[in-house]
mmCIF file of C-alpha atoms and ligand atoms in Angstrom:
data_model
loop_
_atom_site.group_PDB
_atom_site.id
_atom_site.type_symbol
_atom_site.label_atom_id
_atom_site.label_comp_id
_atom_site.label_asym_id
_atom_site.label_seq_id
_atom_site.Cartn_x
_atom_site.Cartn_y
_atom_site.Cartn_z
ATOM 1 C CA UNK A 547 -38.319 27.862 100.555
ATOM 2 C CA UNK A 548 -40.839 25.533 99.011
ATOM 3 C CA UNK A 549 -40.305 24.724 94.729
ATOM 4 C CA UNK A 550 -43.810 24.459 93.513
ATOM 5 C CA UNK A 551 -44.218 22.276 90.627
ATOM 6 C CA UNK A 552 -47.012 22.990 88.103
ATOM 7 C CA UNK A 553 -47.273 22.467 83.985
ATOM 8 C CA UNK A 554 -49.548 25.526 84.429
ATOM 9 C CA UNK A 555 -48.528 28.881 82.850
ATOM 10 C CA UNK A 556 -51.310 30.452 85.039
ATOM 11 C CA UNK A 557 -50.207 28.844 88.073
ATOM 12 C CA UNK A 558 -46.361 29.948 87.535
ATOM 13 C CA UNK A 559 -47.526 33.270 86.438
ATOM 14 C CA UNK A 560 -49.084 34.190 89.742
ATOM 15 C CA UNK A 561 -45.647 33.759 91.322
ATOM 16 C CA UNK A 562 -43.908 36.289 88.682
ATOM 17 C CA UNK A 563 -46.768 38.783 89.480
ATOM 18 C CA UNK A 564 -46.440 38.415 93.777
ATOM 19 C CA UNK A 565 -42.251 39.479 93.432
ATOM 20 C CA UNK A 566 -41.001 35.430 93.210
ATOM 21 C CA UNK A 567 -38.552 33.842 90.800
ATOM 22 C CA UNK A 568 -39.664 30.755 88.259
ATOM 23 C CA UNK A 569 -38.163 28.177 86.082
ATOM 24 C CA UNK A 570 -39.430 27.783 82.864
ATOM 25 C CA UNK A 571 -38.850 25.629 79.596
ATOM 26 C CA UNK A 572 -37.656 27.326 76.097
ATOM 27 C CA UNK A 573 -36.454 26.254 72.957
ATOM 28 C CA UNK A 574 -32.714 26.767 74.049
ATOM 29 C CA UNK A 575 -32.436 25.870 78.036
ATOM 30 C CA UNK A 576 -34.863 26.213 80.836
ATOM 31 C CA UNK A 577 -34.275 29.893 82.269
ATOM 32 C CA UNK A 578 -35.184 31.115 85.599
ATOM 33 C CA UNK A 579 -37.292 34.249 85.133
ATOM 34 C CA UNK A 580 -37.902 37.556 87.043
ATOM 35 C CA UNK A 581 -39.924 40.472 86.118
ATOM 36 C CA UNK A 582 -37.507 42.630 83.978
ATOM 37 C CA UNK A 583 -38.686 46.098 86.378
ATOM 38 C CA UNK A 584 -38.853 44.248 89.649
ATOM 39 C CA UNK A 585 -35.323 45.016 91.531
ATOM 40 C CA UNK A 586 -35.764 42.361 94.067
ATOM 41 C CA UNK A 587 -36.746 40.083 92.293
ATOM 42 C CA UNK A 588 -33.741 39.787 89.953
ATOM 43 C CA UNK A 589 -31.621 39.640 93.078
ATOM 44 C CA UNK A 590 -33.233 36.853 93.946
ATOM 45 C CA UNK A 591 -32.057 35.229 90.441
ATOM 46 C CA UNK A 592 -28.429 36.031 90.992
ATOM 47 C CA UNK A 593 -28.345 34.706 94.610
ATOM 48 C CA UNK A 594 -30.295 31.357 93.824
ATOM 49 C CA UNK A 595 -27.652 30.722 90.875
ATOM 50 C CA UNK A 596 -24.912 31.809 92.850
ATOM 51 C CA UNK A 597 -24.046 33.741 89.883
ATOM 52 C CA UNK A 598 -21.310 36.316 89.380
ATOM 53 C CA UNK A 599 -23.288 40.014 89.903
ATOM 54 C CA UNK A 600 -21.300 41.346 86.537
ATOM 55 C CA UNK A 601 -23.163 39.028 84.273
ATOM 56 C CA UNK A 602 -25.763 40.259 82.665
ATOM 57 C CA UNK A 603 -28.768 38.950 81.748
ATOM 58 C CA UNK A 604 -31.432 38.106 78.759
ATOM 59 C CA UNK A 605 -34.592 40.038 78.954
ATOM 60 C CA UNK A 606 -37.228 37.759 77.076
ATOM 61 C CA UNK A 607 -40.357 39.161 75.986
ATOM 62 C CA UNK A 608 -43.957 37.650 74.276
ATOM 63 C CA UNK A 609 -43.957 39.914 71.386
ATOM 64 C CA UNK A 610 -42.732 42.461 69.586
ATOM 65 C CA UNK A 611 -44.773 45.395 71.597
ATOM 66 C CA UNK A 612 -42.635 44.628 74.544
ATOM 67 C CA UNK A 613 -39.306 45.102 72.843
ATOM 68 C CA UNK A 614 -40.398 49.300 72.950
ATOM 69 C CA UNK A 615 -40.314 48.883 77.103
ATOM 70 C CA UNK A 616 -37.092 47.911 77.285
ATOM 71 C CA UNK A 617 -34.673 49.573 74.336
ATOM 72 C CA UNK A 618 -33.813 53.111 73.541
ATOM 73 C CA UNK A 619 -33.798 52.072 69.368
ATOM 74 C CA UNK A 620 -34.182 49.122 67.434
ATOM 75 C CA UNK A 621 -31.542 49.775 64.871
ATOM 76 C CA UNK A 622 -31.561 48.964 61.048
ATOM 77 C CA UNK A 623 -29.502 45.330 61.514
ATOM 78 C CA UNK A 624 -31.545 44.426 64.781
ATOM 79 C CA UNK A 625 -34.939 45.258 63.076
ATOM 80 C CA UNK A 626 -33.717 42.831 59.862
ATOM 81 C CA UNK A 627 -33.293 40.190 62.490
ATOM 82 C CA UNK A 628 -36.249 40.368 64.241
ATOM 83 C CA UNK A 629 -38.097 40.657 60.430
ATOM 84 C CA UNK A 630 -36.104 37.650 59.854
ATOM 85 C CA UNK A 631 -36.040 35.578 62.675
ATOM 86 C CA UNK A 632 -38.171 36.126 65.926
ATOM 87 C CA UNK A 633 -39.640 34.143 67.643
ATOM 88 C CA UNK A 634 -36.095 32.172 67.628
ATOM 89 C CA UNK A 635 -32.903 31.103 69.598
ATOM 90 C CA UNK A 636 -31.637 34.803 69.325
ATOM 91 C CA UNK A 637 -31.146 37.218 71.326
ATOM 92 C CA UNK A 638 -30.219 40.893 70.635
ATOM 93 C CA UNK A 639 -28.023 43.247 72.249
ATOM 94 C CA UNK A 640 -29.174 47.283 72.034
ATOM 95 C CA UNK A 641 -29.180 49.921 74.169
ATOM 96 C CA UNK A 642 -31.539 49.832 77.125
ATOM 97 C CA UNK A 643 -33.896 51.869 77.893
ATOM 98 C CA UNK A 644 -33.876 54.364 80.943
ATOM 99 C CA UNK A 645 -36.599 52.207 82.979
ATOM 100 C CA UNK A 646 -34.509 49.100 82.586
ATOM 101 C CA UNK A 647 -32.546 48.344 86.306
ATOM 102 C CA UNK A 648 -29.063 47.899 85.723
ATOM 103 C CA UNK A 649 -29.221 45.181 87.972
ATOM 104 C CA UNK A 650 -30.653 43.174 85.373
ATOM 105 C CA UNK A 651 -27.966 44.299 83.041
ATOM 106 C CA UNK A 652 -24.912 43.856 85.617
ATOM 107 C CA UNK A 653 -24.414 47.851 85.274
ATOM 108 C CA UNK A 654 -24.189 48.083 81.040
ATOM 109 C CA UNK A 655 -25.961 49.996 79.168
ATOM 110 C CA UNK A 656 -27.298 47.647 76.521
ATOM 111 C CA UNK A 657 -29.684 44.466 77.022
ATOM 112 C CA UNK A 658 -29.987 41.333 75.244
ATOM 113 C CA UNK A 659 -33.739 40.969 74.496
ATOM 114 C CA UNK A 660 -35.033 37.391 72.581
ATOM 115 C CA UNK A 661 -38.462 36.095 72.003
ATOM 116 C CA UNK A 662 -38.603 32.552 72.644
ATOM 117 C CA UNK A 663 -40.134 30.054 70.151
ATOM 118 C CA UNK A 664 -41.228 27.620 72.302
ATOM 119 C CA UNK A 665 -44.675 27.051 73.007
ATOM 120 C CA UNK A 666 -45.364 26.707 77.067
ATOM 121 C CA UNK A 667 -42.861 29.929 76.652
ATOM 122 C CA UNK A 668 -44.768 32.300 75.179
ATOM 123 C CA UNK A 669 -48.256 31.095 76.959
ATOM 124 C CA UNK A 670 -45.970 32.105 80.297
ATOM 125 C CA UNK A 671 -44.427 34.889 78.919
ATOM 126 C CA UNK A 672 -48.309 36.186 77.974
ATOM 127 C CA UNK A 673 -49.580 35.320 81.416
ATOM 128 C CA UNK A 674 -46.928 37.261 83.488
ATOM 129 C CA UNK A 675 -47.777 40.524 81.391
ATOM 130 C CA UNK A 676 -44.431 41.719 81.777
ATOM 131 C CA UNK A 677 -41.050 40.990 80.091
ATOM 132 C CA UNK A 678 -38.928 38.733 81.430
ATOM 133 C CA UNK A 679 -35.293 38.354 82.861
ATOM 134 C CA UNK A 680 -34.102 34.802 82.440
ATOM 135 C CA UNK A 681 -30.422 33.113 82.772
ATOM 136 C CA UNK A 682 -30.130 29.730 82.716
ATOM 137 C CA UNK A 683 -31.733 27.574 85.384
ATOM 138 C CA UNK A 684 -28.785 26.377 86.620
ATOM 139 C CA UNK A 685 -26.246 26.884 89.464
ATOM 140 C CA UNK A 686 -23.524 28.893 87.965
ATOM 141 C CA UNK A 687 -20.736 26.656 86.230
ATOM 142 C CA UNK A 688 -22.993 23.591 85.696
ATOM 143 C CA UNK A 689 -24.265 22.435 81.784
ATOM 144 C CA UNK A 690 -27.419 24.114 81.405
ATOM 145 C CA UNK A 691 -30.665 22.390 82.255
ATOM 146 C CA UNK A 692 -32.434 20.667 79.307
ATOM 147 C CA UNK A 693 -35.226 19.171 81.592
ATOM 148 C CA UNK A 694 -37.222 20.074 84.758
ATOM 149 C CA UNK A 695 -35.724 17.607 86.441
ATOM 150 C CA UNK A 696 -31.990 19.179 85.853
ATOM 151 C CA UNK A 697 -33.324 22.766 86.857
ATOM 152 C CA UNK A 698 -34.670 20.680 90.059
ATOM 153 C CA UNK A 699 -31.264 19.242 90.762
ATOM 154 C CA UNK A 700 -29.801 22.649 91.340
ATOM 155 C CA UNK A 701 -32.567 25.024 92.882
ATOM 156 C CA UNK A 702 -35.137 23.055 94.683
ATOM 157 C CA UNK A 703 -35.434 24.625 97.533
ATOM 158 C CA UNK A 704 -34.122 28.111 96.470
ATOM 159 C CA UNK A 705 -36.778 29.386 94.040
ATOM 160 C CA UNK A 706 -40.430 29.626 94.104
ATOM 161 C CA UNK A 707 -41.479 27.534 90.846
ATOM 162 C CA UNK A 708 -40.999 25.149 88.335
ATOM 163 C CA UNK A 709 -43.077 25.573 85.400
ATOM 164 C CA UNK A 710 -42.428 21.370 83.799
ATOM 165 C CA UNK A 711 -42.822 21.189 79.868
ATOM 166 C CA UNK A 712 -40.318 18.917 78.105
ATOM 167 C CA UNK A 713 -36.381 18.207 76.930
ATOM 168 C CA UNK A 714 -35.644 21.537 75.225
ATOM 169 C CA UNK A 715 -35.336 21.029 71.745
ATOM 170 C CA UNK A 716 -32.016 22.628 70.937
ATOM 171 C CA UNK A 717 -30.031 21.919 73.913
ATOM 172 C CA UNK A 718 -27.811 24.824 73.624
ATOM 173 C CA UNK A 719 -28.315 28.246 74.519
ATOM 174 C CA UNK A 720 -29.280 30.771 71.968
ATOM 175 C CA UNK A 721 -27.118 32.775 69.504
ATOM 176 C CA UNK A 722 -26.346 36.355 71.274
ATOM 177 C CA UNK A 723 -25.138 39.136 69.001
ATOM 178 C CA UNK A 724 -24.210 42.551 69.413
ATOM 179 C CA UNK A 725 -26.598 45.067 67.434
ATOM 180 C CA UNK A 726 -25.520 48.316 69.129
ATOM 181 C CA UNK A 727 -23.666 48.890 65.727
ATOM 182 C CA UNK A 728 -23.616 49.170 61.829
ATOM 183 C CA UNK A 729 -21.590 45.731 61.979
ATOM 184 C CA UNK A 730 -23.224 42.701 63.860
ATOM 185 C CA UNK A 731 -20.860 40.835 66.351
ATOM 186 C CA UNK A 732 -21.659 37.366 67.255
ATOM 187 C CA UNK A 733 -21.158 37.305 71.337
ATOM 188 C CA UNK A 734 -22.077 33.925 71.501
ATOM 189 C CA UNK A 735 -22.855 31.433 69.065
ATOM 190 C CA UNK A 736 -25.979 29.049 69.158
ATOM 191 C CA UNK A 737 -28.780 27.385 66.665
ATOM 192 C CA UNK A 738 -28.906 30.550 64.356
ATOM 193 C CA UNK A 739 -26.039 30.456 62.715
ATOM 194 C CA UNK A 740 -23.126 32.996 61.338
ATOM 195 C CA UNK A 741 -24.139 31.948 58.043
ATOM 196 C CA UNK A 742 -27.876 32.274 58.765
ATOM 197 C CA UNK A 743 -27.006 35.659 59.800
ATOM 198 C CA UNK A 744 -25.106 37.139 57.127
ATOM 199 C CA UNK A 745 -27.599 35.958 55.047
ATOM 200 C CA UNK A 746 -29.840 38.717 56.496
ATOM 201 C CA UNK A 747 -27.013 41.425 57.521
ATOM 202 C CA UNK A 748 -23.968 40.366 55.297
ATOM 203 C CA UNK A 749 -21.306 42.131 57.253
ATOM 204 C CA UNK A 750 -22.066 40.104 60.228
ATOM 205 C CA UNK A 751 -18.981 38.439 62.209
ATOM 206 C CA UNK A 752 -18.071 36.650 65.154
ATOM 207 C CA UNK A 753 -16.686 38.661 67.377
ATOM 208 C CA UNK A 754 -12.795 38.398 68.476
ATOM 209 C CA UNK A 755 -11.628 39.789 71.532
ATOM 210 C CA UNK A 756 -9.265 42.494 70.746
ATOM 211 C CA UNK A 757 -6.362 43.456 73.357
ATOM 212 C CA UNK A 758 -6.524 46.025 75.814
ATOM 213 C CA UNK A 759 -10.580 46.213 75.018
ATOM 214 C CA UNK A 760 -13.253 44.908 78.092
ATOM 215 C CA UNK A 761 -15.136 41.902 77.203
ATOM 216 C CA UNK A 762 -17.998 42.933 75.558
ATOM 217 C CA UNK A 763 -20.353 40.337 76.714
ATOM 218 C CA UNK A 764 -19.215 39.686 80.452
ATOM 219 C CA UNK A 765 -20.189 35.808 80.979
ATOM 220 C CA UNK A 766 -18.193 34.686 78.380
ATOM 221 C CA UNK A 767 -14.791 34.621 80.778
ATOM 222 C CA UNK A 768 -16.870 32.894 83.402
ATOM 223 C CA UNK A 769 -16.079 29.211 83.953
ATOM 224 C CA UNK A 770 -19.276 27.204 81.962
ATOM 225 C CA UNK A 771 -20.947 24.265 81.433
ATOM 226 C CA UNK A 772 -18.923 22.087 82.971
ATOM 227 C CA UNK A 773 -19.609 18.438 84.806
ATOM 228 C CA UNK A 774 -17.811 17.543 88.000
ATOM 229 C CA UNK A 775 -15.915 14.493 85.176
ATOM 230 C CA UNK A 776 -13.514 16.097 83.614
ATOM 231 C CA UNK A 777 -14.139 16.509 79.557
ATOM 232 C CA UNK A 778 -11.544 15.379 77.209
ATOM 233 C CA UNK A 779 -11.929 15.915 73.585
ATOM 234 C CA UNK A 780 -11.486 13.856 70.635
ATOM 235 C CA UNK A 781 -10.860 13.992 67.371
ATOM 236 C CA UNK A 782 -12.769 10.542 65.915
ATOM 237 C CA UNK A 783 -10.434 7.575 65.525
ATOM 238 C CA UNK A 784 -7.686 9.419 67.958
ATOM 239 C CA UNK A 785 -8.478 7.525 71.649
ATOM 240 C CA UNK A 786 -5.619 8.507 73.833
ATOM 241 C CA UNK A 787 -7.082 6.729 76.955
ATOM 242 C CA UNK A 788 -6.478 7.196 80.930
ATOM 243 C CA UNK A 789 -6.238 3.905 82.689
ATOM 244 C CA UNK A 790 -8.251 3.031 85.687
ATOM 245 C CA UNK A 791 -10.755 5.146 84.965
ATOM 246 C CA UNK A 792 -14.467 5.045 84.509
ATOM 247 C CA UNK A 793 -15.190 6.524 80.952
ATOM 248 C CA UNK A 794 -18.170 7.798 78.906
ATOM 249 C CA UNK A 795 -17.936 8.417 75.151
ATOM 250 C CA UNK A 796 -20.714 10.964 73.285
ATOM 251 C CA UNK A 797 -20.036 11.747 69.669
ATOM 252 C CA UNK A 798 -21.701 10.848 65.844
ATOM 253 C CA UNK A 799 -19.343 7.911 65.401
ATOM 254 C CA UNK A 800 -19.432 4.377 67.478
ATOM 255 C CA UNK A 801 -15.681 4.170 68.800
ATOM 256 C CA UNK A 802 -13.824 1.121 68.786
ATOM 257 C CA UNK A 803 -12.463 1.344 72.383
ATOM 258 C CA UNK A 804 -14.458 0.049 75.600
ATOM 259 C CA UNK A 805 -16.497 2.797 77.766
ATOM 260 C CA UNK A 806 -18.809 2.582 80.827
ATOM 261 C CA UNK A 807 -21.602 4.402 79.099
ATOM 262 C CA UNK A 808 -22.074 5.345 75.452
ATOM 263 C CA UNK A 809 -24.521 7.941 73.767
ATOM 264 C CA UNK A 810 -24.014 7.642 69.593
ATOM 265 C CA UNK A 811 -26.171 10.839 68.276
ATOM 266 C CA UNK A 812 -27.505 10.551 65.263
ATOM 267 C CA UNK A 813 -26.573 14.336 64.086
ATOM 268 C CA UNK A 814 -25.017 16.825 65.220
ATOM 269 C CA UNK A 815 -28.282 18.860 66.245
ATOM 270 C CA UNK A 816 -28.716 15.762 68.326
ATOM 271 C CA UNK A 817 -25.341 15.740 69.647
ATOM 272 C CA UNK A 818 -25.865 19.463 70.624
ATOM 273 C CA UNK A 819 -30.051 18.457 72.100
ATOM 274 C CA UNK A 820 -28.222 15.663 74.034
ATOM 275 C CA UNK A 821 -24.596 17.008 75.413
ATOM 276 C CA UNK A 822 -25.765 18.601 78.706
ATOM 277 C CA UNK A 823 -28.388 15.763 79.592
ATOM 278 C CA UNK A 824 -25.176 13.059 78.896
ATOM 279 C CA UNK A 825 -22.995 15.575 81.007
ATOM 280 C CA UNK A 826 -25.547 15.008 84.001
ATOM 281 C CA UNK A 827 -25.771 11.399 83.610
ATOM 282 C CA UNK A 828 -22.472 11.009 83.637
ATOM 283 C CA UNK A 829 -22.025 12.670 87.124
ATOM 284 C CA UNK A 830 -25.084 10.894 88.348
ATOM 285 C CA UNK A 831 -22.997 7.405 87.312
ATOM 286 C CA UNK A 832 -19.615 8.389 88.749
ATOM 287 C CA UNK A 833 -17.969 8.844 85.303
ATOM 288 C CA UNK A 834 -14.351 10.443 85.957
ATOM 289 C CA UNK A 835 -13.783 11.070 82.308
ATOM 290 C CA UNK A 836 -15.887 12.073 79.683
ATOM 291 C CA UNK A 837 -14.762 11.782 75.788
ATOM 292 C CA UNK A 838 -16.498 13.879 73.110
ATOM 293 C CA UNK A 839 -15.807 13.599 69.491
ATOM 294 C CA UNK A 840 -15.229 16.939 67.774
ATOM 295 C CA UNK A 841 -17.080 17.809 64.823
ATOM 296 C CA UNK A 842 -16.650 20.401 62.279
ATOM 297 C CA UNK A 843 -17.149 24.404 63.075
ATOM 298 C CA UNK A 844 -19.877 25.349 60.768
ATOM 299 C CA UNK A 845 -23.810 25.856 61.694
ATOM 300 C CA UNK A 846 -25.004 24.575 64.925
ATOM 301 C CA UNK A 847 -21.595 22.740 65.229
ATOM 302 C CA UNK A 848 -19.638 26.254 65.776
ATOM 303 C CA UNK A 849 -21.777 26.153 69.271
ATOM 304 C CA UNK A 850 -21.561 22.578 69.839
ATOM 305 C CA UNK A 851 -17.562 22.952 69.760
ATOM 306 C CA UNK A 852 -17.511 25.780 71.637
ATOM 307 C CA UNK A 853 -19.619 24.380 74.865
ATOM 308 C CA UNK A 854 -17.263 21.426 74.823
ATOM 309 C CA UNK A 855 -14.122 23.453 74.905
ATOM 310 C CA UNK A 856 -15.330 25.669 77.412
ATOM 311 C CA UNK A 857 -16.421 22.014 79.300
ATOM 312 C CA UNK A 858 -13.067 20.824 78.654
ATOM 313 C CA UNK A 859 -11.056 23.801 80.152
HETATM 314 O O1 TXA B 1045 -30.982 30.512 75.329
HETATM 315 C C1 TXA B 1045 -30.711 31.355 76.180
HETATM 316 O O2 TXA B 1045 -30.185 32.443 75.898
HETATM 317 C C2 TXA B 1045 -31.093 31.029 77.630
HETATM 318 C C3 TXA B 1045 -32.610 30.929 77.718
HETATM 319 C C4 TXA B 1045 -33.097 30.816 79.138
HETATM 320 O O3 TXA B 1045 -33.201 31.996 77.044
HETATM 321 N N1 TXA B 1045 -30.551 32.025 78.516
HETATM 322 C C5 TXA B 1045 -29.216 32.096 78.793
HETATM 323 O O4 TXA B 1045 -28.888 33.093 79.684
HETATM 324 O O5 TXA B 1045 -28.391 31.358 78.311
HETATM 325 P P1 TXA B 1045 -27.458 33.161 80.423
HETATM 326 O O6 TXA B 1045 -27.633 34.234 81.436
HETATM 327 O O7 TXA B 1045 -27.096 31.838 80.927
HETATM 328 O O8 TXA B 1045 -26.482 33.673 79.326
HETATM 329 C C6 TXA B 1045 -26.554 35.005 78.874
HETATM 330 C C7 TXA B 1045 -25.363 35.359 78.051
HETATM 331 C C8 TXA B 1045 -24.131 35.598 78.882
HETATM 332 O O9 TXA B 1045 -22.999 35.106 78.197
HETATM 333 C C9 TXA B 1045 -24.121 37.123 79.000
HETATM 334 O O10 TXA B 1045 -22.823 37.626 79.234
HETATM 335 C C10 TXA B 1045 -24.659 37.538 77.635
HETATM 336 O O11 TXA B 1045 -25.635 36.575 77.333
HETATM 337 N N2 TXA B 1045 -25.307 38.867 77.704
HETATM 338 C C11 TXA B 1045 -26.487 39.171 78.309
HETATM 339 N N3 TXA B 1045 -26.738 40.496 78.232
HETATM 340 C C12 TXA B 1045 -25.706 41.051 77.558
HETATM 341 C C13 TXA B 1045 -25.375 42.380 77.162
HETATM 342 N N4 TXA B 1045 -26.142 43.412 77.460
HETATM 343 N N5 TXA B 1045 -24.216 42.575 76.493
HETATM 344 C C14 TXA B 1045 -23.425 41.521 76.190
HETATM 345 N N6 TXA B 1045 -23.670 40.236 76.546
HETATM 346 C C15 TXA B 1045 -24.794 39.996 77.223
HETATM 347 MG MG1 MG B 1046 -26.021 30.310 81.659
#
């Protein structure tokens, strides 16, 4: 299969409307986007990806209108959000609505719906006329793409378009959470924080896996965002170094030992914009070992630590 490239939301539209599959940029990570009623087309996603068929995925939509097609209710906490928040790095959970394929949902009965902030975005999203399915544009495991040239790494050849805008701005996926109840569960955290949610709902939480119970938000036990170097992290000041080996350092502080490549971010939201980009350089340069200074576990940085432990498993 041929990749077109285009910076044209038109142009990438056109292949959404004839049944294909298309990257495109968002705030977050580039997805890879289907038409949410289009059965065939979604298969397409999960075969591209090579992604596991019991994860489910994001429906993303160009405003608020569309939300109706695709959930049964829009209950009291999810409609605070949306008041809130949307367009944003969030995506809700709620029941889904009887015309929504399960495929897209890997068999559940809810769907995670978000409205992306990002400009190009939402002149695509407008253009296909239709709401959006989108995971990640990446092959399954690898750090999510942060450029059109990452999302071309992995799937030239096995989609039908890239749509090229810019780095993403956040860098990390966006905040999922469970609405289907009175009490909000944070699936997955991202750029809206816990705290930026419970200033809206209050009894908001992150969510804890409780024994005996299924995972409530399936791609969270897949294996993530990982490079092929293997990720080692760091607490700053505490180097305990591998010989021999070709090293790469990312964190907020300069350390004092010797490395093959450096990145020094100047905050944390830049640590979290830059992480997958450095991940990918580092394979591109042969890095064996990757070193990432931990940071504290509150805003943006709860997300941040989480993709670099699930990196470092
Ligand atoms: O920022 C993002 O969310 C990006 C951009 C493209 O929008 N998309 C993204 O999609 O990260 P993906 O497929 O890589 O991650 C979706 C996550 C998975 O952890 C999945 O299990 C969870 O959201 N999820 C999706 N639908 C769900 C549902 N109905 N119930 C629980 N978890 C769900
Ligand atoms: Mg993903």
């Amino acid at each position: 299969m041929k990749t077109v490239l285009t910076e044209s939301p038109a142009t990438a539209a056109e292949f959404i409307k004839k049944g294909g599959i298309v990257a495109f940029p968002t705030e977050t990570v580039y997805g890879l986007g289907a038409n949410v009623f289009d059965e065939k087309a979604i298969a397409k996603i999960f075969e591209a990806k090579r992604r596991p068929n019991d994860n489910p995925l994001i429906a993303h939509v160009a405003d608020l209108e569309q939300i109706k097609l695709l959930v049964r209710e829009i209950t009291p906490a999810a409609r605070k959000f949306i008041e809130a928040f949307f367009p944003a790095p969030l995506t809700l959970v709620l029941k889904k609505a009887e015309k929504v394929p399960l495929i897209a949902t890997a068999n559940l009965e809810t769907i995670g719906v978000r409205m992306p902030k990002n400009k190009l975005a939402r002149e695509f999203l407008k253009a296909c006329e239709t709401p959006l399915v989108a995971p990640s544009a990446n092959l399954s495991g690898k750090p999510s793409p942060t450029t059109w040239q990452a999302v071309f790494e992995d799937l030239n050849g096995r989609i039908d378009c890239i749509l090229q805008g810019e780095m993403t701005e956040i860098g990390l996926e966006s905040t999922v959470v469970d609405c289907t109840s009175d009490v909000p569960l944070v699936l997955r955290s991202g750029a809206i924080s816990l705290e930026d949610l419970q200033k809206i709902v209050p009894e908001s939480q992150i969510y804890k896996i409780k024994k005996d119970e299924a995972v409530k938000s399936p791609g969270l036990k897949h294996k993530h965002y990982a490079p092929k170097a293997k990720v080692v992290l760091m607490e700053n000041g505490k180097w305990k170094m591998e010989n021999g080996k070709t090293k790469a350092f990312i964190g907020l502080n300069a350390p004092e030992a010797d490395f093959d490549l450096i990145k020094i971010c100047a905050s944390v939201e830049d640590y979290a914009h830059s992480v997958f980009d450095f991940f990918r350089q580092c394979d591109h340069e042969n890095i064996e070992t990757i070193y990432c200074e931990t940071i504290e576990e509150t805003g943006i940085g709860l997300a941040l630590m989480d993709r670099l432990k699930r990196a470092a498993q």
